[in-house]
mmCIF file of C-alpha atoms in Angstrom:
data_model
loop_
_atom_site.group_PDB
_atom_site.id
_atom_site.type_symbol
_atom_site.label_atom_id
_atom_site.label_comp_id
_atom_site.label_asym_id
_atom_site.label_seq_id
_atom_site.Cartn_x
_atom_site.Cartn_y
_atom_site.Cartn_z
ATOM 1 C CA UNK P 4 0.166 -0.080 0.216
ATOM 2 C CA UNK P 5 2.570 2.493 1.074
ATOM 3 C CA UNK P 6 4.904 1.876 -1.568
ATOM 4 C CA UNK P 7 2.176 2.351 -4.413
ATOM 5 C CA UNK P 8 0.911 5.675 -2.597
ATOM 6 C CA UNK P 9 1.021 8.348 -5.064
ATOM 7 C CA UNK P 10 2.507 11.501 -3.848
ATOM 8 C CA UNK P 11 0.530 14.931 -3.734
ATOM 9 C CA UNK P 12 0.752 16.562 -7.385
ATOM 10 C CA UNK P 13 0.017 19.861 -5.298
ATOM 11 C CA UNK P 14 3.339 19.395 -2.719
ATOM 12 C CA UNK P 15 5.285 18.646 -5.996
ATOM 13 C CA UNK P 16 4.145 21.868 -7.296
ATOM 14 C CA UNK P 17 4.901 23.740 -4.201
ATOM 15 C CA UNK P 18 8.238 22.155 -3.893
ATOM 16 C CA UNK P 19 9.062 24.072 -7.122
ATOM 17 C CA UNK P 20 7.760 27.422 -6.362
ATOM 18 C CA UNK P 21 9.936 26.837 -2.831
ATOM 19 C CA UNK P 22 12.881 26.732 -5.038
ATOM 20 C CA UNK P 23 12.311 29.248 -7.125
ATOM 21 C CA UNK P 24 11.364 31.727 -3.991
ATOM 22 C CA UNK P 25 14.774 30.401 -2.640
ATOM 23 C CA UNK P 26 16.239 31.597 -5.582
ATOM 24 C CA UNK P 27 15.101 35.096 -5.085
ATOM 25 C CA UNK P 28 12.110 35.052 -7.625
ATOM 26 C CA UNK P 29 9.033 36.731 -6.993
ATOM 27 C CA UNK P 30 6.206 34.394 -7.385
ATOM 28 C CA UNK P 31 2.353 34.486 -6.684
ATOM 29 C CA UNK P 32 1.893 31.486 -5.136
ATOM 30 C CA UNK P 33 -2.036 30.262 -5.394
ATOM 31 C CA UNK P 34 -1.283 26.598 -4.981
ATOM 32 C CA UNK P 35 -1.916 26.067 -1.300
ATOM 33 C CA UNK P 36 -5.231 26.106 0.053
ATOM 34 C CA UNK P 37 -3.843 27.562 3.351
ATOM 35 C CA UNK P 38 -3.869 31.321 4.770
ATOM 36 C CA UNK P 39 -0.913 33.704 5.228
ATOM 37 C CA UNK P 40 -1.332 34.576 8.842
ATOM 38 C CA UNK P 41 0.298 38.257 7.752
ATOM 39 C CA UNK P 42 -3.021 38.551 5.471
ATOM 40 C CA UNK P 43 -5.464 36.329 7.311
ATOM 41 C CA UNK P 44 -4.566 36.237 10.740
ATOM 42 C CA UNK P 45 -7.001 34.100 12.978
ATOM 43 C CA UNK P 46 -9.101 35.849 15.076
ATOM 44 C CA UNK P 47 -7.545 38.035 17.737
ATOM 45 C CA UNK P 48 -9.813 36.494 20.555
ATOM 46 C CA UNK P 49 -9.389 32.873 19.550
ATOM 47 C CA UNK P 50 -5.300 33.789 19.541
ATOM 48 C CA UNK P 51 -5.568 35.124 22.875
ATOM 49 C CA UNK P 52 -7.507 32.405 24.258
ATOM 50 C CA UNK P 53 -5.184 29.812 22.925
ATOM 51 C CA UNK P 54 -2.483 31.571 25.091
ATOM 52 C CA UNK P 55 -4.906 31.902 28.376
ATOM 53 C CA UNK P 56 -5.507 28.231 27.917
ATOM 54 C CA UNK P 57 -1.746 27.093 27.859
ATOM 55 C CA UNK P 58 -1.066 29.528 31.028
ATOM 56 C CA UNK P 59 -3.984 27.659 32.606
ATOM 57 C CA UNK P 60 -2.420 24.428 32.228
ATOM 58 C CA UNK P 61 -3.979 22.650 29.595
ATOM 59 C CA UNK P 62 -1.162 20.759 28.434
ATOM 60 C CA UNK P 63 -1.994 17.173 29.085
ATOM 61 C CA UNK P 64 -3.902 14.791 27.141
ATOM 62 C CA UNK P 65 -7.552 15.573 25.984
ATOM 63 C CA UNK P 66 -10.124 13.165 25.859
ATOM 64 C CA UNK P 67 -10.105 10.768 22.653
ATOM 65 C CA UNK P 68 -13.130 12.172 21.232
ATOM 66 C CA UNK P 69 -12.745 16.023 22.455
ATOM 67 C CA UNK P 70 -12.963 17.787 25.485
ATOM 68 C CA UNK P 71 -16.533 18.212 26.557
ATOM 69 C CA UNK P 72 -16.441 21.884 26.726
ATOM 70 C CA UNK P 73 -15.995 22.027 22.984
ATOM 71 C CA UNK P 74 -18.089 19.189 22.017
ATOM 72 C CA UNK P 75 -20.910 21.214 24.003
ATOM 73 C CA UNK P 76 -20.482 24.421 21.953
ATOM 74 C CA UNK P 77 -20.014 22.795 18.754
ATOM 75 C CA UNK P 78 -23.508 21.344 19.460
ATOM 76 C CA UNK P 79 -24.986 24.817 20.296
ATOM 77 C CA UNK P 80 -23.125 26.668 17.079
ATOM 78 C CA UNK P 81 -24.142 23.983 14.510
ATOM 79 C CA UNK P 82 -27.992 24.160 15.871
ATOM 80 C CA UNK P 83 -27.919 27.469 15.893
ATOM 81 C CA UNK P 84 -25.979 28.286 12.526
ATOM 82 C CA UNK P 85 -27.040 25.289 10.551
ATOM 83 C CA UNK P 86 -30.449 24.049 11.990
ATOM 84 C CA UNK P 87 -28.296 20.715 12.935
ATOM 85 C CA UNK P 88 -28.803 18.990 16.071
ATOM 86 C CA UNK P 89 -26.721 16.494 17.174
ATOM 87 C CA UNK P 90 -26.138 15.283 20.729
ATOM 88 C CA UNK P 91 -22.507 15.859 22.673
ATOM 89 C CA UNK P 92 -21.729 12.298 22.564
ATOM 90 C CA UNK P 93 -22.156 12.022 18.850
ATOM 91 C CA UNK P 94 -19.529 14.934 18.200
ATOM 92 C CA UNK P 95 -15.980 13.707 17.744
ATOM 93 C CA UNK P 96 -12.881 16.406 17.397
ATOM 94 C CA UNK P 97 -9.762 15.535 16.385
ATOM 95 C CA UNK P 98 -6.518 17.458 14.742
ATOM 96 C CA UNK P 99 -8.505 19.073 11.615
ATOM 97 C CA UNK P 100 -10.742 17.335 9.004
ATOM 98 C CA UNK P 101 -8.354 15.077 7.634
ATOM 99 C CA UNK P 102 -7.959 12.222 10.583
ATOM 100 C CA UNK P 103 -12.213 12.542 10.636
ATOM 101 C CA UNK P 104 -12.275 11.809 7.175
ATOM 102 C CA UNK P 105 -9.781 8.980 7.135
ATOM 103 C CA UNK P 106 -11.563 7.766 10.212
ATOM 104 C CA UNK P 107 -15.089 7.777 8.368
ATOM 105 C CA UNK P 108 -13.389 5.510 5.702
ATOM 106 C CA UNK P 109 -12.088 3.215 8.007
ATOM 107 C CA UNK P 110 -15.383 3.101 9.827
ATOM 108 C CA UNK P 111 -17.566 2.822 7.005
ATOM 109 C CA UNK P 112 -15.443 0.993 4.364
ATOM 110 C CA UNK P 113 -13.936 -2.652 3.808
ATOM 111 C CA UNK P 114 -11.688 -3.326 1.723
ATOM 112 C CA UNK P 115 -13.159 -3.896 -2.199
ATOM 113 C CA UNK P 116 -16.121 -1.626 -1.210
ATOM 114 C CA UNK P 117 -17.252 0.835 -3.819
ATOM 115 C CA UNK P 118 -16.859 4.619 -3.236
ATOM 116 C CA UNK P 119 -18.383 6.995 -5.350
ATOM 117 C CA UNK P 120 -17.268 10.489 -5.441
ATOM 118 C CA UNK P 121 -16.747 12.901 -7.870
ATOM 119 C CA UNK P 122 -13.594 14.488 -9.930
ATOM 120 C CA UNK P 123 -12.465 16.970 -9.268
ATOM 121 C CA UNK P 124 -12.519 16.607 -5.608
ATOM 122 C CA UNK P 125 -10.034 16.803 -2.774
ATOM 123 C CA UNK P 126 -8.119 13.504 -1.975
ATOM 124 C CA UNK P 127 -10.619 11.111 -1.863
ATOM 125 C CA UNK P 128 -9.053 8.528 -4.462
ATOM 126 C CA UNK P 129 -5.901 8.517 -2.079
ATOM 127 C CA UNK P 130 -8.326 7.864 0.992
ATOM 128 C CA UNK P 131 -9.474 5.203 -1.210
ATOM 129 C CA UNK P 132 -5.977 3.729 -2.055
ATOM 130 C CA UNK P 133 -5.311 3.875 2.054
ATOM 131 C CA UNK P 134 -8.481 2.018 2.936
ATOM 132 C CA UNK P 135 -8.394 -0.797 0.074
ATOM 133 C CA UNK P 136 -11.768 0.672 -1.308
ATOM 134 C CA UNK P 137 -12.813 0.395 -5.512
ATOM 135 C CA UNK P 138 -12.741 3.909 -6.586
ATOM 136 C CA UNK P 139 -15.571 4.762 -8.613
ATOM 137 C CA UNK P 140 -14.522 8.207 -9.956
ATOM 138 C CA UNK P 141 -17.529 10.207 -11.424
ATOM 139 C CA UNK P 142 -16.475 12.852 -14.142
ATOM 140 C CA UNK P 143 -18.280 16.096 -13.619
ATOM 141 C CA UNK P 144 -18.221 19.089 -16.538
ATOM 142 C CA UNK P 145 -17.831 22.837 -16.443
ATOM 143 C CA UNK P 146 -21.459 23.323 -17.543
ATOM 144 C CA UNK P 147 -22.536 22.485 -13.996
ATOM 145 C CA UNK P 148 -19.687 24.122 -12.446
ATOM 146 C CA UNK P 149 -18.058 20.891 -11.698
ATOM 147 C CA UNK P 150 -20.641 19.686 -9.276
ATOM 148 C CA UNK P 151 -21.993 16.465 -9.383
ATOM 149 C CA UNK P 152 -25.733 15.696 -10.588
ATOM 150 C CA UNK P 153 -28.105 12.880 -9.911
ATOM 151 C CA UNK P 154 -27.773 11.685 -13.547
ATOM 152 C CA UNK P 155 -23.838 11.813 -13.033
ATOM 153 C CA UNK P 156 -23.899 9.662 -9.940
ATOM 154 C CA UNK P 157 -27.326 7.428 -10.415
ATOM 155 C CA UNK P 158 -25.564 4.553 -12.455
ATOM 156 C CA UNK P 159 -23.039 3.760 -9.650
ATOM 157 C CA UNK P 160 -24.917 3.972 -6.319
ATOM 158 C CA UNK P 161 -25.912 -0.065 -6.871
ATOM 159 C CA UNK P 162 -23.902 -1.604 -4.017
ATOM 160 C CA UNK P 163 -21.859 1.189 -3.321
ATOM 161 C CA UNK P 164 -20.834 1.836 0.685
ATOM 162 C CA UNK P 165 -20.234 5.627 0.334
ATOM 163 C CA UNK P 166 -20.911 8.629 -1.756
ATOM 164 C CA UNK P 167 -18.318 11.260 -0.746
ATOM 165 C CA UNK P 168 -19.374 14.763 -1.470
ATOM 166 C CA UNK P 169 -18.045 18.311 -0.583
ATOM 167 C CA UNK P 170 -19.893 21.539 -0.743
ATOM 168 C CA UNK P 171 -18.421 24.483 -1.306
ATOM 169 C CA UNK P 172 -16.053 22.394 -3.062
ATOM 170 C CA UNK P 173 -12.396 21.867 -2.999
ATOM 171 C CA UNK P 174 -10.641 22.643 -5.706
ATOM 172 C CA UNK P 175 -13.660 24.588 -7.577
ATOM 173 C CA UNK P 176 -14.901 26.800 -5.162
ATOM 174 C CA UNK P 177 -18.162 26.051 -6.508
ATOM 175 C CA UNK P 178 -21.271 24.506 -4.500
ATOM 176 C CA UNK P 179 -24.497 22.666 -4.661
ATOM 177 C CA UNK P 180 -27.703 23.903 -5.682
ATOM 178 C CA UNK P 181 -30.718 22.827 -3.624
ATOM 179 C CA UNK P 182 -32.298 20.862 -6.457
ATOM 180 C CA UNK P 183 -29.030 19.043 -7.316
ATOM 181 C CA UNK P 184 -28.295 18.035 -3.778
ATOM 182 C CA UNK P 185 -31.771 17.283 -3.023
ATOM 183 C CA UNK P 186 -32.264 14.995 -6.411
ATOM 184 C CA UNK P 187 -28.814 13.071 -5.144
ATOM 185 C CA UNK P 188 -30.434 12.878 -1.642
ATOM 186 C CA UNK P 189 -33.319 11.183 -3.008
ATOM 187 C CA UNK P 190 -31.090 8.718 -4.674
ATOM 188 C CA UNK P 191 -29.401 7.514 -1.954
ATOM 189 C CA UNK P 192 -32.737 7.216 0.227
ATOM 190 C CA UNK P 193 -34.084 4.939 -3.158
ATOM 191 C CA UNK P 194 -30.992 2.981 -3.084
ATOM 192 C CA UNK P 195 -31.139 2.403 0.759
ATOM 193 C CA UNK P 196 -34.788 1.091 0.315
ATOM 194 C CA UNK P 197 -33.851 -1.511 -2.093
ATOM 195 C CA UNK P 198 -31.335 -3.147 -0.157
ATOM 196 C CA UNK P 199 -31.917 -6.399 1.693
ATOM 197 C CA UNK P 200 -31.811 -6.942 5.649
ATOM 198 C CA UNK P 201 -28.501 -6.877 7.027
ATOM 199 C CA UNK P 202 -26.789 -5.427 3.730
ATOM 200 C CA UNK P 203 -24.687 -2.926 4.553
ATOM 201 C CA UNK P 204 -26.213 0.630 3.421
ATOM 202 C CA UNK P 205 -25.189 3.594 1.549
ATOM 203 C CA UNK P 206 -23.512 6.425 3.574
ATOM 204 C CA UNK P 207 -23.005 9.694 2.626
ATOM 205 C CA UNK P 208 -19.624 11.521 3.542
ATOM 206 C CA UNK P 209 -20.704 15.316 3.620
ATOM 207 C CA UNK P 210 -17.235 17.510 3.674
ATOM 208 C CA UNK P 211 -18.690 21.030 4.309
ATOM 209 C CA UNK P 212 -15.671 22.266 6.296
ATOM 210 C CA UNK P 213 -15.874 25.527 3.906
ATOM 211 C CA UNK P 214 -19.668 26.310 4.524
ATOM 212 C CA UNK P 215 -19.377 29.707 6.359
ATOM 213 C CA UNK P 216 -17.480 30.988 3.416
ATOM 214 C CA UNK P 217 -20.100 31.596 0.733
ATOM 215 C CA UNK P 218 -20.704 34.655 -1.210
ATOM 216 C CA UNK P 219 -23.397 36.695 -1.885
ATOM 217 C CA UNK P 220 -27.422 35.608 -0.862
ATOM 218 C CA UNK P 221 -27.624 34.038 -3.990
ATOM 219 C CA UNK P 222 -24.848 31.478 -3.215
ATOM 220 C CA UNK P 223 -26.767 29.611 -0.252
ATOM 221 C CA UNK P 224 -24.796 26.596 1.485
ATOM 222 C CA UNK P 225 -27.131 22.999 1.830
ATOM 223 C CA UNK P 226 -26.683 19.850 3.167
ATOM 224 C CA UNK P 227 -28.531 16.486 3.052
ATOM 225 C CA UNK P 228 -30.059 16.249 6.631
ATOM 226 C CA UNK P 229 -31.912 19.571 6.355
ATOM 227 C CA UNK P 230 -32.873 18.529 2.965
ATOM 228 C CA UNK P 231 -34.082 15.067 3.676
ATOM 229 C CA UNK P 232 -34.183 14.364 7.389
ATOM 230 C CA UNK P 233 -34.707 10.367 6.699
ATOM 231 C CA UNK P 234 -30.886 10.786 5.851
ATOM 232 C CA UNK P 235 -29.833 11.209 9.175
ATOM 233 C CA UNK P 236 -28.763 7.869 9.900
ATOM 234 C CA UNK P 237 -26.533 7.939 6.624
ATOM 235 C CA UNK P 238 -24.873 11.280 6.720
ATOM 236 C CA UNK P 239 -21.289 12.075 8.125
ATOM 237 C CA UNK P 240 -20.502 15.598 8.518
ATOM 238 C CA UNK P 241 -16.952 16.900 8.253
ATOM 239 C CA UNK P 242 -16.712 20.281 9.696
ATOM 240 C CA UNK P 243 -14.152 22.564 11.820
ATOM 241 C CA UNK P 244 -12.245 25.858 12.000
ATOM 242 C CA UNK P 245 -9.416 25.471 9.875
ATOM 243 C CA UNK P 246 -10.942 27.380 6.888
ATOM 244 C CA UNK P 247 -13.744 29.503 8.263
ATOM 245 C CA UNK P 248 -11.472 31.231 11.034
ATOM 246 C CA UNK P 249 -8.340 30.983 8.774
ATOM 247 C CA UNK P 250 -6.983 28.708 11.290
ATOM 248 C CA UNK P 251 -5.439 26.238 9.239
ATOM 249 C CA UNK P 252 -2.512 25.501 11.744
ATOM 250 C CA UNK P 253 -4.543 25.451 14.908
ATOM 251 C CA UNK P 254 -5.859 21.786 13.856
ATOM 252 C CA UNK P 255 -9.415 22.111 15.247
ATOM 253 C CA UNK P 256 -11.697 20.044 13.231
ATOM 254 C CA UNK P 257 -14.930 18.042 14.280
ATOM 255 C CA UNK P 258 -17.435 15.463 12.843
ATOM 256 C CA UNK P 259 -20.879 14.368 13.528
ATOM 257 C CA UNK P 260 -23.485 11.946 12.505
ATOM 258 C CA UNK P 261 -24.790 8.637 13.467
ATOM 259 C CA UNK P 262 -24.291 7.393 16.977
ATOM 260 C CA UNK P 263 -23.149 3.826 15.453
ATOM 261 C CA UNK P 264 -20.792 5.403 13.017
ATOM 262 C CA UNK P 265 -19.250 8.175 15.309
ATOM 263 C CA UNK P 266 -18.641 5.521 18.344
ATOM 264 C CA UNK P 267 -16.580 3.373 15.485
ATOM 265 C CA UNK P 268 -14.604 6.511 14.543
ATOM 266 C CA UNK P 269 -13.910 7.220 17.964
ATOM 267 C CA UNK P 270 -12.329 4.018 18.781
ATOM 268 C CA UNK P 271 -10.902 4.191 15.794
ATOM 269 C CA UNK P 272 -8.982 7.920 16.320
ATOM 270 C CA UNK P 273 -8.680 6.595 19.953
ATOM 271 C CA UNK P 274 -5.788 4.156 19.070
ATOM 272 C CA UNK P 275 -4.657 6.681 16.371
ATOM 273 C CA UNK P 276 -4.311 9.514 18.957
ATOM 274 C CA UNK P 277 -5.068 12.320 16.077
ATOM 275 C CA UNK P 278 -6.713 14.843 18.816
ATOM 276 C CA UNK P 279 -6.641 18.621 18.670
ATOM 277 C CA UNK P 280 -3.915 19.926 21.171
ATOM 278 C CA UNK P 281 -6.057 20.501 24.590
ATOM 279 C CA UNK P 282 -5.405 24.181 24.805
ATOM 280 C CA UNK P 283 -6.816 24.938 21.283
ATOM 281 C CA UNK P 284 -9.759 22.956 21.990
ATOM 282 C CA UNK P 285 -10.747 25.160 25.284
ATOM 283 C CA UNK P 286 -10.085 28.043 23.237
ATOM 284 C CA UNK P 287 -12.198 27.276 20.145
ATOM 285 C CA UNK P 288 -14.903 26.147 22.737
ATOM 286 C CA UNK P 289 -14.801 29.701 24.253
ATOM 287 C CA UNK P 290 -14.597 31.308 20.828
ATOM 288 C CA UNK P 291 -18.216 29.793 19.662
ATOM 289 C CA UNK P 292 -19.575 31.105 22.423
ATOM 290 C CA UNK P 293 -19.193 34.856 21.394
ATOM 291 C CA UNK P 294 -21.642 35.044 18.644
ATOM 292 C CA UNK P 295 -21.006 38.714 17.760
ATOM 293 C CA UNK P 296 -16.595 38.297 17.828
ATOM 294 C CA UNK P 297 -17.263 35.424 15.193
ATOM 295 C CA UNK P 298 -19.883 37.606 12.796
ATOM 296 C CA UNK P 299 -17.191 40.637 12.922
ATOM 297 C CA UNK P 300 -14.319 38.510 12.246
ATOM 298 C CA UNK P 301 -16.400 36.362 9.234
ATOM 299 C CA UNK P 302 -17.557 39.725 7.658
ATOM 300 C CA UNK P 303 -13.990 40.724 7.267
ATOM 301 C CA UNK P 304 -12.831 37.497 6.370
ATOM 302 C CA UNK P 305 -15.309 36.720 3.650
ATOM 303 C CA UNK P 306 -14.801 40.527 2.307
ATOM 304 C CA UNK P 307 -11.375 39.932 1.859
ATOM 305 C CA UNK P 308 -11.474 36.516 0.569
ATOM 306 C CA UNK P 309 -14.452 37.862 -2.404
ATOM 307 C CA UNK P 310 -12.223 40.846 -3.245
ATOM 308 C CA UNK P 311 -9.137 38.803 -4.086
ATOM 309 C CA UNK P 312 -11.645 35.929 -6.123
ATOM 310 C CA UNK P 313 -12.820 38.827 -8.072
ATOM 311 C CA UNK P 314 -9.963 40.487 -9.022
ATOM 312 C CA UNK P 315 -8.903 37.194 -10.578
ATOM 313 C CA UNK P 316 -12.246 36.322 -11.911
ATOM 314 C CA UNK P 317 -12.105 39.730 -13.802
ATOM 315 C CA UNK P 318 -9.083 39.724 -14.629
ATOM 316 C CA UNK P 319 -9.532 36.211 -16.630
ATOM 317 C CA UNK P 320 -12.677 37.383 -18.261
ATOM 318 C CA UNK P 321 -10.929 40.487 -19.249
ATOM 319 C CA UNK P 322 -7.933 38.141 -20.788
ATOM 320 C CA UNK P 323 -10.828 36.195 -22.569
ATOM 321 C CA UNK P 324 -12.305 38.997 -24.167
ATOM 322 C CA UNK P 325 -9.011 39.917 -25.401
ATOM 323 C CA UNK P 326 -9.002 36.896 -27.541
ATOM 324 C CA UNK P 327 -6.810 34.515 -25.241
ATOM 325 C CA UNK P 328 -8.029 30.950 -24.813
ATOM 326 C CA UNK P 329 -8.927 31.065 -20.743
ATOM 327 C CA UNK P 330 -12.262 31.454 -18.831
ATOM 328 C CA UNK P 331 -13.388 31.458 -15.350
ATOM 329 C CA UNK P 332 -16.366 30.325 -12.965
ATOM 330 C CA UNK P 333 -18.112 32.955 -11.074
ATOM 331 C CA UNK P 334 -16.689 32.302 -7.269
ATOM 332 C CA UNK P 335 -19.262 30.990 -5.184
ATOM 333 C CA UNK P 336 -17.255 29.793 -1.970
ATOM 334 C CA UNK P 337 -14.486 28.785 -0.129
ATOM 335 C CA UNK P 338 -11.054 30.470 -1.216
ATOM 336 C CA UNK P 339 -10.625 28.911 -4.790
ATOM 337 C CA UNK P 340 -11.261 30.143 -8.178
ATOM 338 C CA UNK P 341 -11.410 27.316 -11.057
ATOM 339 C CA UNK P 342 -10.026 28.751 -14.192
ATOM 340 C CA UNK P 343 -9.455 27.228 -17.704
ATOM 341 C CA UNK P 344 -6.410 28.176 -19.867
ATOM 342 C CA UNK P 345 -6.978 26.011 -22.787
ATOM 343 C CA UNK P 346 -3.177 26.173 -24.117
ATOM 344 C CA UNK P 347 -2.600 22.724 -25.258
ATOM 345 C CA UNK P 348 -1.011 22.462 -28.945
ATOM 346 C CA UNK P 349 0.705 25.871 -28.266
ATOM 347 C CA UNK P 350 4.397 26.110 -28.161
ATOM 348 C CA UNK P 351 6.353 28.084 -26.020
ATOM 349 C CA UNK P 352 9.423 30.766 -27.014
ATOM 350 C CA UNK P 353 11.831 27.658 -26.194
ATOM 351 C CA UNK P 354 9.730 25.593 -28.939
ATOM 352 C CA UNK P 355 8.467 23.132 -26.150
ATOM 353 C CA UNK P 356 5.095 21.951 -26.969
ATOM 354 C CA UNK P 357 2.265 22.354 -24.322
ATOM 355 C CA UNK P 358 0.466 18.967 -24.016
ATOM 356 C CA UNK P 359 -1.025 18.275 -20.785
ATOM 357 C CA UNK P 360 -2.323 20.584 -18.080
ATOM 358 C CA UNK P 361 1.034 19.761 -16.335
ATOM 359 C CA UNK P 362 2.905 21.479 -18.778
ATOM 360 C CA UNK P 363 0.725 24.573 -18.909
ATOM 361 C CA UNK P 364 1.123 24.651 -14.934
ATOM 362 C CA UNK P 365 4.880 25.037 -15.121
ATOM 363 C CA UNK P 366 4.788 26.886 -18.344
ATOM 364 C CA UNK P 367 2.687 29.701 -16.584
ATOM 365 C CA UNK P 368 5.223 29.303 -13.210
ATOM 366 C CA UNK P 369 8.139 29.724 -15.497
ATOM 367 C CA UNK P 370 6.758 32.870 -17.425
ATOM 368 C CA UNK P 371 4.267 34.585 -15.551
ATOM 369 C CA UNK P 372 6.036 33.546 -12.098
ATOM 370 C CA UNK P 373 2.161 32.425 -11.411
ATOM 371 C CA UNK P 374 1.727 29.465 -9.426
ATOM 372 C CA UNK P 375 -1.380 27.387 -9.926
ATOM 373 C CA UNK P 376 -2.825 23.705 -9.595
ATOM 374 C CA UNK P 377 -4.379 21.439 -12.264
ATOM 375 C CA UNK P 378 -7.089 19.656 -11.726
ATOM 376 C CA UNK P 379 -5.693 16.737 -12.558
ATOM 377 C CA UNK P 380 -4.353 16.774 -8.989
ATOM 378 C CA UNK P 381 -7.430 16.180 -7.924
ATOM 379 C CA UNK P 382 -8.388 13.071 -9.787
ATOM 380 C CA UNK P 383 -9.223 14.534 -13.407
ATOM 381 C CA UNK P 384 -7.676 13.786 -16.459
ATOM 382 C CA UNK P 385 -4.461 15.494 -17.640
ATOM 383 C CA UNK P 386 -5.564 16.588 -20.863
ATOM 384 C CA UNK P 387 -8.344 18.788 -18.813
ATOM 385 C CA UNK P 388 -6.740 22.076 -18.899
ATOM 386 C CA UNK P 389 -9.119 23.725 -15.834
ATOM 387 C CA UNK P 390 -7.075 24.970 -12.828
ATOM 388 C CA UNK P 391 -7.741 25.828 -9.057
ATOM 389 C CA UNK P 392 -6.497 29.349 -7.747
ATOM 390 C CA UNK P 393 -6.192 29.571 -4.017
ATOM 391 C CA UNK P 394 -5.986 33.423 -2.839
ATOM 392 C CA UNK P 395 -5.208 32.800 0.844
ATOM 393 C CA UNK P 396 -1.664 32.501 0.467
ATOM 394 C CA UNK P 397 -1.474 35.832 -1.831
ATOM 395 C CA UNK P 398 -2.151 39.453 -1.170
ATOM 396 C CA UNK P 399 -4.355 41.016 -3.288
ATOM 397 C CA UNK P 400 -1.221 43.342 -4.823
ATOM 398 C CA UNK P 401 0.548 40.196 -5.594
ATOM 399 C CA UNK P 402 -2.645 38.912 -7.247
ATOM 400 C CA UNK P 403 -2.964 42.364 -9.293
ATOM 401 C CA UNK P 404 0.480 42.081 -10.402
ATOM 402 C CA UNK P 405 0.294 38.700 -11.708
ATOM 403 C CA UNK P 406 -2.519 39.087 -13.999
ATOM 404 C CA UNK P 407 -0.347 41.491 -15.973
ATOM 405 C CA UNK P 408 2.882 38.858 -16.314
ATOM 406 C CA UNK P 409 0.105 36.385 -17.096
ATOM 407 C CA UNK P 410 -1.004 38.341 -20.277
ATOM 408 C CA UNK P 411 3.023 38.301 -21.246
ATOM 409 C CA UNK P 412 3.044 35.107 -20.778
ATOM 410 C CA UNK P 413 0.129 34.232 -22.846
ATOM 411 C CA UNK P 414 1.134 36.412 -25.999
ATOM 412 C CA UNK P 415 4.349 34.679 -26.068
ATOM 413 C CA UNK P 416 2.730 31.368 -27.073
ATOM 414 C CA UNK P 417 2.262 30.476 -30.584
#
């Protein structure tokens, strides 16, 4: 398993970016789904709360499923903001969302079981490899903002164990419409009704780590259980503070779902020891109970993120109007912009032929000093010339300056 595990393409691109920076080159780095703390600091109250919790001596082991005060705070916060009510014992805290996603796979999926997920999407192919699952990759389309539809997934649900979904979606920054998610939920309900007694049901892994980062009243976040309450026993939610509070390094994630599944996930992570540090848990619990401070922080954070995304979006739309083979999808949520650069078949100034999205990635990095990630890093085909641009690690000025360099790089192609 380890020998055949594929490395992260994002990390490979990031490695080249870091080498160029080390040589003194100025790079606009839009690769990693992270936040530069100098541009997007965490909430001041959370920062001070972490220090206070360490000063209070919260340096010992936390409970394996999370400290009680945090689980209680998550219960109240989730019910208030999302209308989802889960008991404290069905909340599982971990060091970010990754261990929780992996624990969901290990709790539900036996080797050889089918896991259905759309492409592009984040890391499901790797979690399938780690758990021995059979991946069923459902190709999505730009016409539907790269979000899966009921028609896309319907042929693949028979006999599947899990359907892995994410909204707002990493890498696209797009979201489910109410209608599309309702229709997918109805398919899962129908499939589970068709299964025999004792047969493993079909579960939904619903990653909504970006749900607080949505832009404008027209882009509303939807989730399965609110749309179809009868799915409550079949949905595991992944959530946390990493993205919503620009707190990727604080490492506080949480999951909730049906008791029977959460108990198994607790047992798995109890042996792994993937908990969030106790002081950070205490501080997060206190911060979630400060609604005015949370609202104020989120208002400013979303404004800054949307401003950067809109500058990028307008820049690519302007380039398209000027006749360049590029395009972009309106940003809806998260910190990502989906961008098309249909440059395959063009020749660089050095005489190299661009053939794949990877070729385009490294040409744009070399010539425009703009670092991006192809959708092929998220399970899509190498000839799909769409890319993820992540704005959390770059200033607005850096983004604005990169657009001029990109135009020059595009002009050089023949």
